[in-house]
PDB file of C-alpha atoms in Angstrom:
ATOM      1  CA  MET A   1      -2.985 -17.805  -7.641  1.00  0.00           C
ATOM      2  CA  THR A   2      -4.177 -17.709  -4.030  1.00  0.00           C
ATOM      3  CA  THR A   3      -4.924 -14.363  -2.461  1.00  0.00           C
ATOM      4  CA  GLN A   4      -3.954 -13.928   1.146  1.00  0.00           C
ATOM      5  CA  PRO A   5      -6.029 -11.711   3.419  1.00  0.00           C
ATOM      6  CA  SER A   6      -4.361  -8.426   4.273  1.00  0.00           C
ATOM      7  CA  ALA A   7      -2.668  -7.966   7.623  1.00  0.00           C
ATOM      8  CA  ALA A   8      -5.454  -5.568   8.632  1.00  0.00           C
ATOM      9  CA  ALA A   9      -8.134  -8.138   7.774  1.00  0.00           C
ATOM     10  CA  ARG A  10      -6.307 -10.857   9.746  1.00  0.00           C
ATOM     11  CA  SER A  11      -5.919  -8.499  12.700  1.00  0.00           C
ATOM     12  CA  ALA A  12      -9.617  -7.528  12.608  1.00  0.00           C
ATOM     13  CA  ARG A  13     -10.657 -11.207  12.509  1.00  0.00           C
ATOM     14  CA  ALA A  14      -8.298 -12.078  15.362  1.00  0.00           C
ATOM     15  CA  GLN A  15      -9.645  -9.164  17.427  1.00  0.00           C
ATOM     16  CA  ALA A  16     -13.282 -10.171  16.771  1.00  0.00           C
ATOM     17  CA  ALA A  17     -12.522 -13.762  17.815  1.00  0.00           C
ATOM     18  CA  LYS A  18     -11.366 -12.607  21.263  1.00  0.00           C
ATOM     19  CA  PRO A  19     -13.868 -12.502  24.124  1.00  0.00           C
ATOM     20  CA  PRO A  20     -15.280  -8.990  24.687  1.00  0.00           C
ATOM     21  CA  HIS A  21     -13.235  -8.354  27.841  1.00  0.00           C
ATOM     22  CA  GLN A  22     -10.030  -8.859  25.826  1.00  0.00           C
ATOM     23  CA  GLN A  23     -10.940  -6.531  22.955  1.00  0.00           C
ATOM     24  CA  VAL A  24      -9.157  -3.190  23.138  1.00  0.00           C
ATOM     25  CA  ARG A  25     -12.066  -1.181  21.700  1.00  0.00           C
ATOM     26  CA  TYR A  26     -14.345  -2.357  24.509  1.00  0.00           C
ATOM     27  CA  LEU A  27     -11.725  -1.585  27.155  1.00  0.00           C
ATOM     28  CA  ILE A  28     -11.378   1.942  25.774  1.00  0.00           C
ATOM     29  CA  VAL A  29     -15.158   2.457  25.783  1.00  0.00           C
ATOM     30  CA  VAL A  30     -15.428   1.251  29.402  1.00  0.00           C
ATOM     31  CA  GLY A  31     -12.528   3.506  30.412  1.00  0.00           C
ATOM     32  CA  ILE A  32     -14.098   6.573  28.813  1.00  0.00           C
ATOM     33  CA  GLY A  33     -17.451   5.791  30.408  1.00  0.00           C
ATOM     34  CA  GLY A  34     -15.787   5.193  33.770  1.00  0.00           C
ATOM     35  CA  ALA A  35     -14.073   8.582  33.622  1.00  0.00           C
ATOM     36  CA  VAL A  36     -17.402  10.278  32.871  1.00  0.00           C
ATOM     37  CA  GLY A  37     -19.224   8.376  35.642  1.00  0.00           C
ATOM     38  CA  THR A  38     -16.539   8.989  38.245  1.00  0.00           C
ATOM     39  CA  SER A  39     -16.482  12.695  37.377  1.00  0.00           C
ATOM     40  CA  ALA A  40     -20.283  12.837  37.670  1.00  0.00           C
ATOM     41  CA  ARG A  41     -20.107  11.166  41.096  1.00  0.00           C
ATOM     42  CA  PHE A  42     -17.429  13.597  42.274  1.00  0.00           C
ATOM     43  CA  LEU A  43     -19.440  16.614  41.088  1.00  0.00           C
ATOM     44  CA  THR A  44     -22.651  15.256  42.613  1.00  0.00           C
ATOM     45  CA  THR A  45     -20.928  14.659  45.951  1.00  0.00           C
ATOM     46  CA  GLN A  46     -19.334  18.118  45.932  1.00  0.00           C
ATOM     47  CA  LEU A  47     -22.521  19.935  44.929  1.00  0.00           C
ATOM     48  CA  SER A  48     -24.618  18.092  47.528  1.00  0.00           C
ATOM     49  CA  ALA A  49     -22.082  18.619  50.361  1.00  0.00           C
ATOM     50  CA  PRO A  50     -23.875  21.654  51.856  1.00  0.00           C
ATOM     51  CA  TRP A  51     -27.084  19.615  52.280  1.00  0.00           C
ATOM     52  CA  LEU A  52     -26.047  15.971  52.606  1.00  0.00           C
ATOM     53  CA  SER A  53     -23.484  14.044  54.575  1.00  0.00           C
ATOM     54  CA  GLN A  54     -21.008  12.105  52.473  1.00  0.00           C
ATOM     55  CA  PRO A  55     -22.627   8.723  53.385  1.00  0.00           C
ATOM     56  CA  ALA A  56     -26.097  10.060  52.484  1.00  0.00           C
ATOM     57  CA  ALA A  57     -24.790  11.323  49.138  1.00  0.00           C
ATOM     58  CA  THR A  58     -23.168   7.931  48.488  1.00  0.00           C
ATOM     59  CA  MET A  59     -26.423   6.110  49.254  1.00  0.00           C
ATOM     60  CA  ILE A  60     -28.431   8.384  46.953  1.00  0.00           C
ATOM     61  CA  ILE A  61     -25.857   8.050  44.169  1.00  0.00           C
ATOM     62  CA  ASN A  62     -25.871   4.252  44.471  1.00  0.00           C
ATOM     63  CA  VAL A  63     -29.684   4.052  44.484  1.00  0.00           C
ATOM     64  CA  ILE A  64     -29.987   6.351  41.450  1.00  0.00           C
ATOM     65  CA  GLY A  65     -27.259   4.352  39.687  1.00  0.00           C
ATOM     66  CA  SER A  66     -29.078   1.090  40.458  1.00  0.00           C
ATOM     67  CA  LEU A  67     -32.329   2.465  39.042  1.00  0.00           C
ATOM     68  CA  LEU A  68     -30.603   3.670  35.875  1.00  0.00           C
ATOM     69  CA  LEU A  69     -28.701   0.404  35.463  1.00  0.00           C
ATOM     70  CA  GLY A  70     -31.901  -1.657  35.764  1.00  0.00           C
ATOM     71  CA  LEU A  71     -33.595   0.648  33.258  1.00  0.00           C
ATOM     72  CA  LEU A  72     -30.679   0.529  30.809  1.00  0.00           C
ATOM     73  CA  LEU A  73     -30.089  -3.217  30.911  1.00  0.00           C
ATOM     74  CA  GLU A  74     -33.769  -4.095  30.551  1.00  0.00           C
ATOM     75  CA  ALA A  75     -34.228  -1.554  27.746  1.00  0.00           C
ATOM     76  CA  LEU A  76     -31.295  -3.089  25.881  1.00  0.00           C
ATOM     77  CA  ALA A  77     -32.500  -6.651  26.553  1.00  0.00           C
ATOM     78  CA  CYS A  78     -35.962  -5.776  25.191  1.00  0.00           C
ATOM     79  CA  ARG A  79     -34.344  -4.727  21.935  1.00  0.00           C
ATOM     80  CA  GLY A  80     -32.357  -7.886  21.274  1.00  0.00           C
ATOM     81  CA  PRO A  81     -29.173  -9.799  22.031  1.00  0.00           C
ATOM     82  CA  ASP A  82     -26.075  -8.204  23.542  1.00  0.00           C
ATOM     83  CA  VAL A  83     -24.130  -7.734  20.303  1.00  0.00           C
ATOM     84  CA  GLY A  84     -22.921  -4.871  18.135  1.00  0.00           C
ATOM     85  CA  ARG A  85     -24.218  -1.441  19.061  1.00  0.00           C
ATOM     86  CA  ARG A  86     -26.223  -2.733  22.056  1.00  0.00           C
ATOM     87  CA  ARG A  87     -23.082  -4.247  23.568  1.00  0.00           C
ATOM     88  CA  MET A  88     -21.179  -1.012  22.990  1.00  0.00           C
ATOM     89  CA  VAL A  89     -23.964   1.018  24.669  1.00  0.00           C
ATOM     90  CA  ARG A  90     -24.105  -1.430  27.596  1.00  0.00           C
ATOM     91  CA  LEU A  91     -20.354  -1.257  28.116  1.00  0.00           C
ATOM     92  CA  LEU A  92     -20.161   2.530  27.731  1.00  0.00           C
ATOM     93  CA  LEU A  93     -23.199   3.472  29.827  1.00  0.00           C
ATOM     94  CA  GLY A  94     -23.690   0.442  32.095  1.00  0.00           C
ATOM     95  CA  THR A  95     -20.216  -0.786  32.937  1.00  0.00           C
ATOM     96  CA  GLY A  96     -18.456   2.521  32.290  1.00  0.00           C
ATOM     97  CA  VAL A  97     -20.622   5.504  33.243  1.00  0.00           C
ATOM     98  CA  LEU A  98     -22.884   3.847  35.828  1.00  0.00           C
ATOM     99  CA  GLY A  99     -20.081   1.633  37.124  1.00  0.00           C
ATOM    100  CA  GLY A 100     -18.008   4.772  37.698  1.00  0.00           C
ATOM    101  CA  PHE A 101     -20.951   6.736  39.088  1.00  0.00           C
ATOM    102  CA  THR A 102     -21.893   4.156  41.708  1.00  0.00           C
ATOM    103  CA  THR A 103     -19.372   3.219  44.360  1.00  0.00           C
ATOM    104  CA  TYR A 104     -19.233   0.060  46.402  1.00  0.00           C
ATOM    105  CA  SER A 105     -15.851   0.953  47.892  1.00  0.00           C
ATOM    106  CA  THR A 106     -17.081   4.239  49.396  1.00  0.00           C
ATOM    107  CA  PHE A 107     -20.199   2.456  50.667  1.00  0.00           C
ATOM    108  CA  ALA A 108     -17.995  -0.161  52.380  1.00  0.00           C
ATOM    109  CA  THR A 109     -15.756   2.573  53.812  1.00  0.00           C
ATOM    110  CA  ASP A 110     -18.822   4.365  55.200  1.00  0.00           C
ATOM    111  CA  VAL A 111     -20.011   1.182  56.935  1.00  0.00           C
ATOM    112  CA  GLN A 112     -16.497   0.592  58.309  1.00  0.00           C
ATOM    113  CA  SER A 113     -16.366   4.172  59.597  1.00  0.00           C
ATOM    114  CA  TYR A 114     -19.674   3.769  61.438  1.00  0.00           C
ATOM    115  CA  LEU A 115     -18.425   0.512  62.960  1.00  0.00           C
ATOM    116  CA  GLN A 116     -15.173   2.126  64.117  1.00  0.00           C
ATOM    117  CA  GLN A 117     -17.196   4.885  65.779  1.00  0.00           C
ATOM    118  CA  GLY A 118     -19.187   2.229  67.637  1.00  0.00           C
ATOM    119  CA  GLN A 119     -22.373   3.102  65.754  1.00  0.00           C
ATOM    120  CA  TRP A 120     -23.408  -0.503  65.152  1.00  0.00           C
ATOM    121  CA  LEU A 121     -27.085   0.169  64.469  1.00  0.00           C
ATOM    122  CA  LEU A 122     -26.309   2.992  62.067  1.00  0.00           C
ATOM    123  CA  ALA A 123     -23.754   0.791  60.269  1.00  0.00           C
ATOM    124  CA  ALA A 124     -26.266  -2.061  59.973  1.00  0.00           C
ATOM    125  CA  GLY A 125     -29.101   0.232  58.899  1.00  0.00           C
ATOM    126  CA  TYR A 126     -26.944   2.037  56.360  1.00  0.00           C
ATOM    127  CA  GLY A 127     -25.481  -1.187  54.979  1.00  0.00           C
ATOM    128  CA  ILE A 128     -28.697  -3.193  54.788  1.00  0.00           C
ATOM    129  CA  GLY A 129     -30.748  -0.174  53.734  1.00  0.00           C
ATOM    130  CA  SER A 130     -28.353   0.689  50.906  1.00  0.00           C
ATOM    131  CA  VAL A 131     -28.427  -2.845  49.529  1.00  0.00           C
ATOM    132  CA  LEU A 132     -32.220  -3.189  49.813  1.00  0.00           C
ATOM    133  CA  LEU A 133     -32.873   0.236  48.295  1.00  0.00           C
ATOM    134  CA  GLY A 134     -30.434  -0.563  45.483  1.00  0.00           C
ATOM    135  CA  LEU A 135     -32.225  -3.831  44.724  1.00  0.00           C
ATOM    136  CA  LEU A 136     -35.609  -2.111  44.840  1.00  0.00           C
ATOM    137  CA  ALA A 137     -34.375   0.698  42.585  1.00  0.00           C
ATOM    138  CA  ALA A 138     -32.940  -1.772  40.061  1.00  0.00           C
ATOM    139  CA  GLY A 139     -36.271  -3.619  40.059  1.00  0.00           C
ATOM    140  CA  VAL A 140     -38.142  -0.362  39.463  1.00  0.00           C
ATOM    141  CA  GLY A 141     -35.751   0.406  36.607  1.00  0.00           C
ATOM    142  CA  VAL A 142     -36.415  -2.999  35.022  1.00  0.00           C
ATOM    143  CA  TRP A 143     -40.169  -2.535  35.450  1.00  0.00           C
ATOM    144  CA  LEU A 144     -40.055   0.975  33.993  1.00  0.00           C
ATOM    145  CA  ALA A 145     -38.083  -0.170  30.935  1.00  0.00           C
ATOM    146  CA  THR A 146     -40.574  -2.995  30.381  1.00  0.00           C
ATOM    147  CA  VAL A 147     -43.546  -0.613  30.582  1.00  0.00           C
ATOM    148  CA  LEU A 148     -41.870   1.894  28.264  1.00  0.00           C
ATOM    149  CA  HIS A 149     -40.961  -0.848  25.789  1.00  0.00           C
ATOM    150  CA  ARG A 150     -44.579  -2.029  25.657  1.00  0.00           C
ATOM    151  CA  GLY A 151     -45.734   1.558  25.201  1.00  0.00           C
ATOM    152  CA  GLY A 152     -47.709   1.341  28.438  1.00  0.00           C
ATOM    153  CA  ARG A 153     -49.902  -1.475  27.111  1.00  0.00           C
ATOM    154  CA  ARG A 154     -50.836  -4.175  29.584  1.00  0.00           C
ATOM    155  CA  PRO A 155     -49.793  -7.662  28.530  1.00  0.00           C
ATOM    156  CA  ILE A 156     -52.535  -9.914  27.223  1.00  0.00           C
ATOM    157  CA  LYS A 157     -53.274 -12.739  29.645  1.00  0.00           C
ATOM    158  CA  ARG A 158     -53.512 -15.898  27.625  1.00  0.00           C
ATOM    159  CA  GLY A 159     -56.153 -18.422  28.609  1.00  0.00           C
ATOM    160  CA  SER A 160     -58.323 -15.980  30.570  1.00  0.00           C
ATOM    161  CA  ALA A 161     -62.022 -15.615  29.805  1.00  0.00           C
ATOM    162  CA  SER A 162     -62.185 -11.828  29.553  1.00  0.00           C
TER     163      SER A 162
END
């Protein structure tokens, strides 16, 4: 007598065989994270409105998001391959929350608005500055995660005479 796997077992195996972007559980996690991140961006923009222009708030949000994304991804990479719980955390916090928190579309709209107003230098400075600060912030996040993972210890230089 041959035993057949249950329908639930077949369904679970079929779901696990799909690439991550086609698995419903991952899509749900990203959606939940995106809702949280977008809400956090909205609240941050609203609360900072008395002190910051909307483009300044967008730049700060994107730079903070870049720093946190660099920190998160490096911290996860230091702990092992992107599978299981690490993948779920990356998708929830990285793709979802930080993807919803940061905003390329508002950044692009801000640049377009400056261009339409004839403020070419401001548009260029804002656009280039945002990208460069984002890259720098992501690099700082990666560096910080590496330092924290090592416990602040300096790496041993192999082959040196000290």
